[in-house]
Tab-separated table of C-alpha atoms and ligand atoms in Angstrom:
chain	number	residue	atom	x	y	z
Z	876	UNK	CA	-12.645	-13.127	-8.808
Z	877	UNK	CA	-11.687	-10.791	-11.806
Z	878	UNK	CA	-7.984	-11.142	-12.574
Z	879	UNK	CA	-6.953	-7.442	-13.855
Z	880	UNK	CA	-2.999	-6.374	-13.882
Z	881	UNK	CA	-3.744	-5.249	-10.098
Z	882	UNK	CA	-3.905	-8.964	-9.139
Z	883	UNK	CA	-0.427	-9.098	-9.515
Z	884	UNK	CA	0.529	-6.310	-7.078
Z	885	UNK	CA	0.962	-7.029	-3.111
Z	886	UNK	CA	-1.814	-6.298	-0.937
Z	887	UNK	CA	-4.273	-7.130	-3.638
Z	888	UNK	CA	-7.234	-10.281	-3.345
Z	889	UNK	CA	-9.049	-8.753	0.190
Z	890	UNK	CA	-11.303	-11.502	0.345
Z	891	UNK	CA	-13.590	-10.232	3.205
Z	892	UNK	CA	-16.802	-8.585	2.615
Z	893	UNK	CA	-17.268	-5.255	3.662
Z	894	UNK	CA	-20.373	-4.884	6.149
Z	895	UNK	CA	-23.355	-2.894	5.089
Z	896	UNK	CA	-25.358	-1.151	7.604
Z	897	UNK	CA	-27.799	-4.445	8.258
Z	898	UNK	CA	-24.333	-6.396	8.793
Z	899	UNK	CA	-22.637	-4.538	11.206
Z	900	UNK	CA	-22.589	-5.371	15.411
Z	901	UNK	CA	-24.002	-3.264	17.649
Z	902	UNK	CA	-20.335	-2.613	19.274
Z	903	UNK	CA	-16.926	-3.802	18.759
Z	904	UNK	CA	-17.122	-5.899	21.517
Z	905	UNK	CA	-20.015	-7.889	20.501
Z	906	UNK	CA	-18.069	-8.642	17.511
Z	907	UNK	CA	-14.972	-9.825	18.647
Z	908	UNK	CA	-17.112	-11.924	21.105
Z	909	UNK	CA	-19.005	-13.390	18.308
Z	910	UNK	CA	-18.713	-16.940	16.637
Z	911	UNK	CA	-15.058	-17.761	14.835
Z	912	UNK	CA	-14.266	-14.165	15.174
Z	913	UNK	CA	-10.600	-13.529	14.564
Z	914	UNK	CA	-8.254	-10.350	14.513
Z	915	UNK	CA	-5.245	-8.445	13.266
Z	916	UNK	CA	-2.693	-6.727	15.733
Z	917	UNK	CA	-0.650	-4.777	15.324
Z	918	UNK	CA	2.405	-3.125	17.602
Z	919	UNK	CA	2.879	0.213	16.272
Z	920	UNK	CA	3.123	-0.193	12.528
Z	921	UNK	CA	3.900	-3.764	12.789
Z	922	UNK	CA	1.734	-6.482	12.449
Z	923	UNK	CA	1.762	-9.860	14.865
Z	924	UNK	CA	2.373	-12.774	13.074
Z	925	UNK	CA	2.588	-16.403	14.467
Z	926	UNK	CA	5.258	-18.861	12.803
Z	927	UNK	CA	3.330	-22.283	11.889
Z	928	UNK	CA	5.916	-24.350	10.367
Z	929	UNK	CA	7.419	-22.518	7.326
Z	930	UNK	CA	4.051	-20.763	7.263
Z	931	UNK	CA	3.210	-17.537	9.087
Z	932	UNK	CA	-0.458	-16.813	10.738
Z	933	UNK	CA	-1.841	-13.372	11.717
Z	934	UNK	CA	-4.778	-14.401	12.875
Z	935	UNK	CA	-5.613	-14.085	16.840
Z	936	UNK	CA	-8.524	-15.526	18.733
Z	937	UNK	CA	-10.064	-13.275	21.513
Z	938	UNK	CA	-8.274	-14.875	24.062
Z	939	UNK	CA	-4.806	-15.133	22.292
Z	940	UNK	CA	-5.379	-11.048	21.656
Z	941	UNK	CA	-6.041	-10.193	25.184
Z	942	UNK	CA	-2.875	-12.358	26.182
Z	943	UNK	CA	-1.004	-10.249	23.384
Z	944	UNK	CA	-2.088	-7.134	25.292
Z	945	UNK	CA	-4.876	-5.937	23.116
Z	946	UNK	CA	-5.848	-2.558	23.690
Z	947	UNK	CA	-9.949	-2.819	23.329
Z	948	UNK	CA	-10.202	0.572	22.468
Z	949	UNK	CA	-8.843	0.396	19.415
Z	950	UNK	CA	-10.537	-2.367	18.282
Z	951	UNK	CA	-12.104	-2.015	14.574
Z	952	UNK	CA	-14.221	-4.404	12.461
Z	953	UNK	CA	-12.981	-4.911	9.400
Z	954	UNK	CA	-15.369	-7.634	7.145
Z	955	UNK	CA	-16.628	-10.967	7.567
Z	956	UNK	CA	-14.517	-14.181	6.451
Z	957	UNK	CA	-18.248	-15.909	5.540
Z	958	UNK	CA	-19.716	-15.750	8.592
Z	959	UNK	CA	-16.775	-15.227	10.541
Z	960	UNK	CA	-16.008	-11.580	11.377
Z	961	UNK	CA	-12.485	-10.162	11.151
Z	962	UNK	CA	-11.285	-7.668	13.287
Z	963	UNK	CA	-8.045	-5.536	14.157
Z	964	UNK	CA	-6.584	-3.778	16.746
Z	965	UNK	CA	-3.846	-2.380	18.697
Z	966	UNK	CA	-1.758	-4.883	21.088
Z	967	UNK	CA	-0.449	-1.857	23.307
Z	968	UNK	CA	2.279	-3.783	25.675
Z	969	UNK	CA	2.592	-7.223	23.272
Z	970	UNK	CA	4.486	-9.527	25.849
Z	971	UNK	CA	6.903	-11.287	24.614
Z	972	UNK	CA	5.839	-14.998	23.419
Z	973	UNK	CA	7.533	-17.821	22.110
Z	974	UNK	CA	6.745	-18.170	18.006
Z	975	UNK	CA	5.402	-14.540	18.281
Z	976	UNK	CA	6.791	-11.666	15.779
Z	977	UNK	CA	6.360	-8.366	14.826
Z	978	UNK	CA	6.920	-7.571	11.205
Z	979	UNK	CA	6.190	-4.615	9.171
Z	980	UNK	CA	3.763	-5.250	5.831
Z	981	UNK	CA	6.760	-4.754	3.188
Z	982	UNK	CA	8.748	-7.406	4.379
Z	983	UNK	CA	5.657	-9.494	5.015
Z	984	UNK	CA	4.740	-9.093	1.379
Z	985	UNK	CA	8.016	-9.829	0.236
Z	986	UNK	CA	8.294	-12.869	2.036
Z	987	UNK	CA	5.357	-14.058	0.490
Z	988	UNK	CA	4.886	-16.325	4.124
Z	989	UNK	CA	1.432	-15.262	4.786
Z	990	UNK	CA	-1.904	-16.137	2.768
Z	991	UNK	CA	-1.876	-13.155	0.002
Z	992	UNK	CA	-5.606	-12.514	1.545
Z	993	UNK	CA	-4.653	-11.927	5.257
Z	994	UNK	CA	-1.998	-9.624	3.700
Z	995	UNK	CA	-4.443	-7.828	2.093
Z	996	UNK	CA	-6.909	-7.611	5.030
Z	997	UNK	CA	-3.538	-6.817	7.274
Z	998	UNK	CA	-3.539	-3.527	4.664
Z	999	UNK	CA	-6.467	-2.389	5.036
Z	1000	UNK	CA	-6.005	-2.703	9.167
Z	1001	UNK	CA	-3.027	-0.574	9.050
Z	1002	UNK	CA	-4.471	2.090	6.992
Z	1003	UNK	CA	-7.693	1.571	8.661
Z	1004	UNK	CA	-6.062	1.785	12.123
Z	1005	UNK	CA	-3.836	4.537	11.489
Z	1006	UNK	CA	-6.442	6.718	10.318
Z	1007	UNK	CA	-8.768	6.122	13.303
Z	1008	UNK	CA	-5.704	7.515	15.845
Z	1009	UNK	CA	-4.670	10.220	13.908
Z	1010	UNK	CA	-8.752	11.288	13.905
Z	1011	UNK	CA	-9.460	10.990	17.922
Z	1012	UNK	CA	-10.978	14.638	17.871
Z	1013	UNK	CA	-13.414	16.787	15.526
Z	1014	UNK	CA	-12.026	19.591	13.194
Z	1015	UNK	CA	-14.951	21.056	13.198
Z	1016	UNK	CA	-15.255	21.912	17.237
Z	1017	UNK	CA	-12.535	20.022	18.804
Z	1018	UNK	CA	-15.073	17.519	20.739
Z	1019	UNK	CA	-13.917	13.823	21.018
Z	1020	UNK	CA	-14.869	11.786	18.163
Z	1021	UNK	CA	-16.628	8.532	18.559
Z	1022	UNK	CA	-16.272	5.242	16.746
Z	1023	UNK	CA	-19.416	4.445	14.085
Z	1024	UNK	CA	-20.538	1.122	12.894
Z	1025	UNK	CA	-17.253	-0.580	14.133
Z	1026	UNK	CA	-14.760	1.364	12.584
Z	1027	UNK	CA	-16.620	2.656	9.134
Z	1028	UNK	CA	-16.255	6.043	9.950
Z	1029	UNK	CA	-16.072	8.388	13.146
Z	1030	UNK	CA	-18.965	11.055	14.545
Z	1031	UNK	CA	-19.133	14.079	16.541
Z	1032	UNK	CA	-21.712	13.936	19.027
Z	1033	UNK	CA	-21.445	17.640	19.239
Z	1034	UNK	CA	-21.807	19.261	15.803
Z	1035	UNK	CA	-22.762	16.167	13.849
Z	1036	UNK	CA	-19.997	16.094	11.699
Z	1037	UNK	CA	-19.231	12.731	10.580
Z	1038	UNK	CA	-15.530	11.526	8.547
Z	1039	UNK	CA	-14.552	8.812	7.032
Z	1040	UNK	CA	-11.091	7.113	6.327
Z	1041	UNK	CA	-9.085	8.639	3.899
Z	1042	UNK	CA	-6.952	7.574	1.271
Z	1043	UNK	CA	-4.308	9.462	-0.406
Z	1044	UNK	CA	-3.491	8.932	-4.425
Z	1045	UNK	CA	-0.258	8.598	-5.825
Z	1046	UNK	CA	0.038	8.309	-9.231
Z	1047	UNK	CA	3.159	6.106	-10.452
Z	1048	UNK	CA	4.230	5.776	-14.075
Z	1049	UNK	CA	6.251	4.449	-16.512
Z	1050	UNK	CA	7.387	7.274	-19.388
Z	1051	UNK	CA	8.100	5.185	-22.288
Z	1052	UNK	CA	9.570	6.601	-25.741
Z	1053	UNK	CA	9.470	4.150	-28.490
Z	1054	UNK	CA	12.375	1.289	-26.863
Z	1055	UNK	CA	13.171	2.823	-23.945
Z	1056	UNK	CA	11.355	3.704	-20.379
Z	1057	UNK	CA	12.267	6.495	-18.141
Z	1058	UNK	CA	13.487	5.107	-14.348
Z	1059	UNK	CA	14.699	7.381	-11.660
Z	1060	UNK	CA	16.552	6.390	-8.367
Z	1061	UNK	CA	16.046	8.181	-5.004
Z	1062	UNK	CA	18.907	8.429	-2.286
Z	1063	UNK	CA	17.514	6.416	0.122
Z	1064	UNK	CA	16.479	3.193	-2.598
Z	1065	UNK	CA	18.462	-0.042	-2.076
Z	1066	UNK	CA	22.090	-0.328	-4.064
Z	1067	UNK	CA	21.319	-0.452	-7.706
Z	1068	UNK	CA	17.663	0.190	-7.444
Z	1069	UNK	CA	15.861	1.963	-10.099
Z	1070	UNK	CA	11.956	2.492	-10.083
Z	1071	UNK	CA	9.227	4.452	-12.049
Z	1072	UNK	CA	8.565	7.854	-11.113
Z	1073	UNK	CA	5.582	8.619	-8.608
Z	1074	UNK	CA	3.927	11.765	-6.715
Z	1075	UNK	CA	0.670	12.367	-4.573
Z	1076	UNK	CA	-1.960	14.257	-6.522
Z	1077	UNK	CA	-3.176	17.111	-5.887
Z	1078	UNK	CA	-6.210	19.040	-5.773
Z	1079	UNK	CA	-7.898	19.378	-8.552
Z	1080	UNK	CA	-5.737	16.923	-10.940
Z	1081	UNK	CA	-6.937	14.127	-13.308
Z	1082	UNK	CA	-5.237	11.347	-12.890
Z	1083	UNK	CA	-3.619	12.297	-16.208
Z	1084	UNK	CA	-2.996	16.007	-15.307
Z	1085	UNK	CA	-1.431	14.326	-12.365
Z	1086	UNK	CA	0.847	12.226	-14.722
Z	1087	UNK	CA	1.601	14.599	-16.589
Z	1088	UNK	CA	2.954	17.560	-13.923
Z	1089	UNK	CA	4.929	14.709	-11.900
Z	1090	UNK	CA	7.252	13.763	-14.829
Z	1091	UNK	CA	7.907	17.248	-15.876
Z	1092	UNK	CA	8.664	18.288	-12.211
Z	1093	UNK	CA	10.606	15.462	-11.480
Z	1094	UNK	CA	12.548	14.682	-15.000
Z	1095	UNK	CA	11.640	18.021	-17.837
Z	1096	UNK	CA	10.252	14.980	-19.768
Z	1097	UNK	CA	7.111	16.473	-21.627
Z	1098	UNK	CA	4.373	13.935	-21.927
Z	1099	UNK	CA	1.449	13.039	-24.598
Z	1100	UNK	CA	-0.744	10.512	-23.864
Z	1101	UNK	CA	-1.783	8.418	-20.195
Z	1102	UNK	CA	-2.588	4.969	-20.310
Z	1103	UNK	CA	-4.237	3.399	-16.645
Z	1104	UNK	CA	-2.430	0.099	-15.960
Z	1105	UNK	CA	-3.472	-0.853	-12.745
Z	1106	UNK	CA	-3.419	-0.099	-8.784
Z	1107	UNK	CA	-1.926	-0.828	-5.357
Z	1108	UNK	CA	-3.186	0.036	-2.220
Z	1109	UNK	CA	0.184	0.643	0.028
Z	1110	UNK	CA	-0.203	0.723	3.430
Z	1111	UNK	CA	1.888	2.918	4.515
Z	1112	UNK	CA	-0.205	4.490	5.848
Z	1113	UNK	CA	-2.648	4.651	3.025
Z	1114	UNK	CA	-1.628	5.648	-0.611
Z	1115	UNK	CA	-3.280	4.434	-3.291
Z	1116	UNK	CA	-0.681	3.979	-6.022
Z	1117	UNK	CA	-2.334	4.741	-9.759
Z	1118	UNK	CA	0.049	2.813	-11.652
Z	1119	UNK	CA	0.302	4.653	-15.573
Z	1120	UNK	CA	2.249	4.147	-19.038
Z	1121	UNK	CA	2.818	7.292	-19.989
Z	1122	UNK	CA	3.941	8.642	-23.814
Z	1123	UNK	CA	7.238	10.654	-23.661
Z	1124	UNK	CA	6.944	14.061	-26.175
Z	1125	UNK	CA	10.292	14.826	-25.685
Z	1126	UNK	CA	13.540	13.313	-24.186
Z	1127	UNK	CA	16.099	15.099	-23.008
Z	1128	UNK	CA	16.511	14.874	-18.791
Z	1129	UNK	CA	16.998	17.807	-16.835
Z	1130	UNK	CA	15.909	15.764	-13.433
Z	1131	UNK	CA	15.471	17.080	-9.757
Z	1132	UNK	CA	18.610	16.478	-7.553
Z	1133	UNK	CA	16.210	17.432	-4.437
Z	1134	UNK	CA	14.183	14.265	-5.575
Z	1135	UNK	CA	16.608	12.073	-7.492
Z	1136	UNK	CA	19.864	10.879	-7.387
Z	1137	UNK	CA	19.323	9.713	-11.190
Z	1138	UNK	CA	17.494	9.654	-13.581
Z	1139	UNK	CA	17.730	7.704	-17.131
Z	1140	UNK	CA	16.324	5.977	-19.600
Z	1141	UNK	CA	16.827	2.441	-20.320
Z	1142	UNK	CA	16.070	0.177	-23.288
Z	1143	UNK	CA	13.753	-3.110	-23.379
Z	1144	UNK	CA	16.784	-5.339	-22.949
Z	1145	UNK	CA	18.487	-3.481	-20.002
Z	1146	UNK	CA	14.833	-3.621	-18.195
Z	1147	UNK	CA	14.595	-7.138	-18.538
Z	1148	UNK	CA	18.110	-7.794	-16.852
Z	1149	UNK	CA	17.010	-5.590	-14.332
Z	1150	UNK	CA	13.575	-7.296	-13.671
Z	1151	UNK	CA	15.637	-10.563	-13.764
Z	1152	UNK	CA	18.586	-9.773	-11.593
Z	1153	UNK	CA	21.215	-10.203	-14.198
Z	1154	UNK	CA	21.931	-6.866	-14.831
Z	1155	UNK	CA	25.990	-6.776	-15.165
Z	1156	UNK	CA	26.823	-3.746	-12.961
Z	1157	UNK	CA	24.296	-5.217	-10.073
Z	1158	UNK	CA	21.165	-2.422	-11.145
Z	1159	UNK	CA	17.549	-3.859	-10.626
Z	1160	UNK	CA	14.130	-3.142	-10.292
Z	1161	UNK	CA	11.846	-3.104	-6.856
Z	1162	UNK	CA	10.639	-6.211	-5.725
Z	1163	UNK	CA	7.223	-8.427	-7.780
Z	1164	UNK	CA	5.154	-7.103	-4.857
Z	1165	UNK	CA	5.364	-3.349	-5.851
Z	1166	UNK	CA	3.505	-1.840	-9.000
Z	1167	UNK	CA	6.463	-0.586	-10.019
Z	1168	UNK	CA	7.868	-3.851	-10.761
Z	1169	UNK	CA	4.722	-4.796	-13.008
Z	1170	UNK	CA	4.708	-1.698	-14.745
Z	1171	UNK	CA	8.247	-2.543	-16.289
Z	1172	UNK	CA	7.893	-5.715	-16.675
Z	1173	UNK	CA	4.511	-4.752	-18.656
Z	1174	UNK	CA	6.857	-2.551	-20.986
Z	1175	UNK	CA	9.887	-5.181	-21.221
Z	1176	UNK	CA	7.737	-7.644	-22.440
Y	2404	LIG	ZN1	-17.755	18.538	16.212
């Protein structure tokens, strides 16, 4: 496995293969009936996990799923563990079992509890999932959309029109003039929290051009050159965060109060305190799972 910056980043190191058209079952049920098959569940936006020791499993057999209340029509394919396939679904009416939790995927990854690969394959459910009941009818002609190759994409019998999950790009970045980076802080952050700015793309943007309209919009900063760090896919439901150093032209703040709370910038050694938690009035940086974390530290050191 390659080890670029965007190893370091939660929900990274999916370690299933995706299926190609040879691969895939001829239903979902065939699949979750098939050899060492295992799946994800979730309730709501929550995955199940089991507690094993001081370790936590999200991994359910058929039988443990259909205890769990799995609803089979939301059942998806996701890859194949070697020849084991990996599935995920909805557990409409979990019932409550002893050792049995629901967690959401930010406090999972902060935990750092589960194998860093089932938390990646536990992202791409969610996003996968999500996606698939938001899209139960066509836009096209408003027929019911079916399920194709276990979850790839979804087909209207009707018109033909076939769609496929999307994901939605956010680029995140670190403005950086000479010793200093730019961090903002949003009212509803943790105490003390200050992160790199970020915005979804739109339409029509480079990555760059992107970049480049978010920190003006969100600070005044004018900036020069964009340098790609690395990525994060963030489940909720299903950014894709394009993590960016970014070269500040000028540097006088004039930030948005209807997005910030703050806004400053902050020297090499005040980042570093930050990233270490020993920052004297108590101010920090998110948590090593997010790619805002690694693009600071990136800068700091
Ligand atoms: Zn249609």
């Amino acid at each position: 496995m390659f080890r670029e910056a965007s190893h370091l980043n939660g929900f990274s190191g999916n370690a299933l293969a995706r299926l190609g058209e040879a691969g895939r079952p001829r239903s979902v049920a065939d699949a979750l009936a098939s050899e060492g098959a295992s799946v994800h569940l979730f309730a709501e936006d929550r995955a199940l996990v089991r507690v094993v020791g001081e370790k936590l499993s999200a991994r359910f057999t058929q039988a443990e799923a259909q205890s769990l209340g799995l609803d089979p029509d939301s059942l998806i394919v996701l890859g194949a563990d070697g020849q084991a396939l990996r599935l995920a679904g909805l557990a409409t009416a979990p019932e409550k079992q002893t050792g049995i939790e629901a967690v959401d995927l930010r406090s999972l990854a902060i935990q750092g509890a589960l194998d860093p690969a089932d938390l990646a394959a536990l992202a791409q459910a969610r996003s996968t999932l999500h996606w698939h009941a938001q899209n139960r009818y066509c836009g096209r002609c408003g027929d019911a959309l079916a399920l194709n190759g276990g979850g790839v994409s979804r087909g209207c019998a009707a018109c033909g029109t076939e769609i496929f999950p999307r994901i939605d790009p956010v680029v995140i970045m670190l403005a950086i003039d000479g010793d200093r980076c730019l961090l903002g802080r949003q009212a509803r952050f943790a105490p003390g929290m200050y992160s790199a700015l970020a915005g979804f793309m739109e339409p029509g943007e480079t990555i760059e051009e992107a970049v480049r309209r978010e920190v003006k919009e969100e600070s005044g900063i004018e900036i020069g050159r964009v340098a790609y760090y690395s990525s994060q896919a963030w489940p909720f439901p299903s950014s894709l965060m394009i993590g960016c150093h970014a070269e500040a032209l000028s540097t006088e703040i004039t930030y948005d109060a209807a997005e910030l709370e703050d806004c400053r910038w902050f020297d090499r050694e005040e980042a570093r305190l930050m990233l270490a938690h020993r920052h004297s009035v108590g101010l920090k940086t998110p948590f090593k799972m997010a790619i805002a974390h690694h693009l600071i530290a990136s800068f700091a050191d």
